[in-house]
Coordinates of C-alpha atoms in Angstrom, one line a residue:
L174 CA 123.5 109.5 110.8
V175 CA 121.4 107.1 112.9
G176 CA 118.4 105.7 112.4
S177 CA 115.4 105.1 115.3
E178 CA 116.0 102.1 117.6
M179 CA 114.2 99.8 115.6
C180 CA 114.8 96.4 114.1
I181 CA 113.5 96.0 110.9
R182 CA 113.3 91.9 111.1
D183 CA 110.5 92.6 113.4
S184 CA 108.3 94.6 111.3
V185 CA 108.7 92.8 108.1
K186 CA 105.4 90.3 107.9
Y187 CA 106.6 87.9 105.2
P188 CA 103.9 87.9 102.6
Q189 CA 101.9 84.1 102.6
A190 CA 101.8 83.8 99.2
A191 CA 105.4 84.1 99.1
K192 CA 106.2 81.9 101.7
A193 CA 103.7 79.0 100.0
N194 CA 105.8 79.2 96.6
G195 CA 109.0 79.4 98.6
I196 CA 109.9 82.7 97.4
S197 CA 112.9 84.1 99.4
G198 CA 115.8 86.7 98.6
K199 CA 116.9 90.2 99.3
V200 CA 115.2 93.5 98.6
F201 CA 117.3 96.5 98.0
V202 CA 115.3 99.6 98.7
N203 CA 116.7 103.4 98.3
F204 CA 115.4 106.2 100.2
T205 CA 116.0 109.6 101.3
V206 CA 116.1 111.3 104.7
E207 CA 114.8 114.9 104.5
K208 CA 116.0 117.8 106.7
D209 CA 113.5 117.1 109.4
G210 CA 114.3 113.2 109.7
S211 CA 110.9 112.0 107.5
I212 CA 111.4 109.3 105.0
T213 CA 110.6 109.9 101.8
A214 CA 111.2 109.3 97.9
V215 CA 110.8 105.3 98.7
K216 CA 111.8 102.7 95.8
V217 CA 113.2 99.2 95.1
I218 CA 116.3 99.5 93.1
R219 CA 117.1 95.6 92.9
G220 CA 114.0 93.3 93.7
V221 CA 113.4 89.7 94.0
H222 CA 109.4 89.5 93.3
E223 CA 106.6 91.6 93.8
L224 CA 105.3 90.4 96.7
L225 CA 108.5 91.0 98.4
D226 CA 109.5 94.3 97.2
K227 CA 106.0 95.6 98.0
E228 CA 106.3 94.7 101.6
A229 CA 110.2 96.1 101.7
V230 CA 108.7 99.3 100.6
R231 CA 105.8 99.1 103.1
V232 CA 108.4 98.5 105.9
V233 CA 110.6 101.5 105.2
K234 CA 107.8 104.0 104.7
S235 CA 106.7 102.6 108.3
F236 CA 110.4 103.7 109.7
P237 CA 109.9 106.6 112.2
K238 CA 111.8 109.9 111.8
W239 CA 115.7 109.5 111.4
K240 CA 118.1 111.7 112.7
P241 CA 118.9 113.9 109.6
G242 CA 122.2 114.1 108.0
K243 CA 124.6 117.1 109.2
Q244 CA 127.0 119.2 106.9
R245 CA 128.5 122.3 108.2
G246 CA 126.4 122.4 111.2
K247 CA 123.0 122.3 108.9
S248 CA 120.5 119.6 108.2
V249 CA 121.0 118.2 104.9
R250 CA 119.1 115.4 102.8
V251 CA 120.5 112.4 102.7
S252 CA 120.0 109.1 100.3
Y253 CA 120.1 105.3 101.7
N254 CA 120.4 102.2 100.1
I255 CA 119.5 99.1 102.3
P256 CA 119.0 95.7 101.7
I257 CA 116.2 93.7 103.5
S258 CA 116.3 90.0 103.4
F259 CA 113.4 87.6 103.1
V260 CA 114.9 84.1 104.3
L261 CA 112.4 81.0 104.8
K262 CA 113.2 78.7 107.6

């Protein structure tokens, strides 16, 4: 299973209020890749702060379609967990 060629880092827009308050960390997001490759059921499983959590969910929901999982030659739904890091420079 491979997502489309994209870099999450390029999609993240660090919330200004979070930047101003020095909020950083790693948000863990869970989502499902459906049989047609679409992304559904996006949710934060370990958050940092409401501002960063919302941005992480927005980024995952904006993913293009992925290649669906295959089992015995048929497309299947697959659940993923990914970390999205918010690092202040």
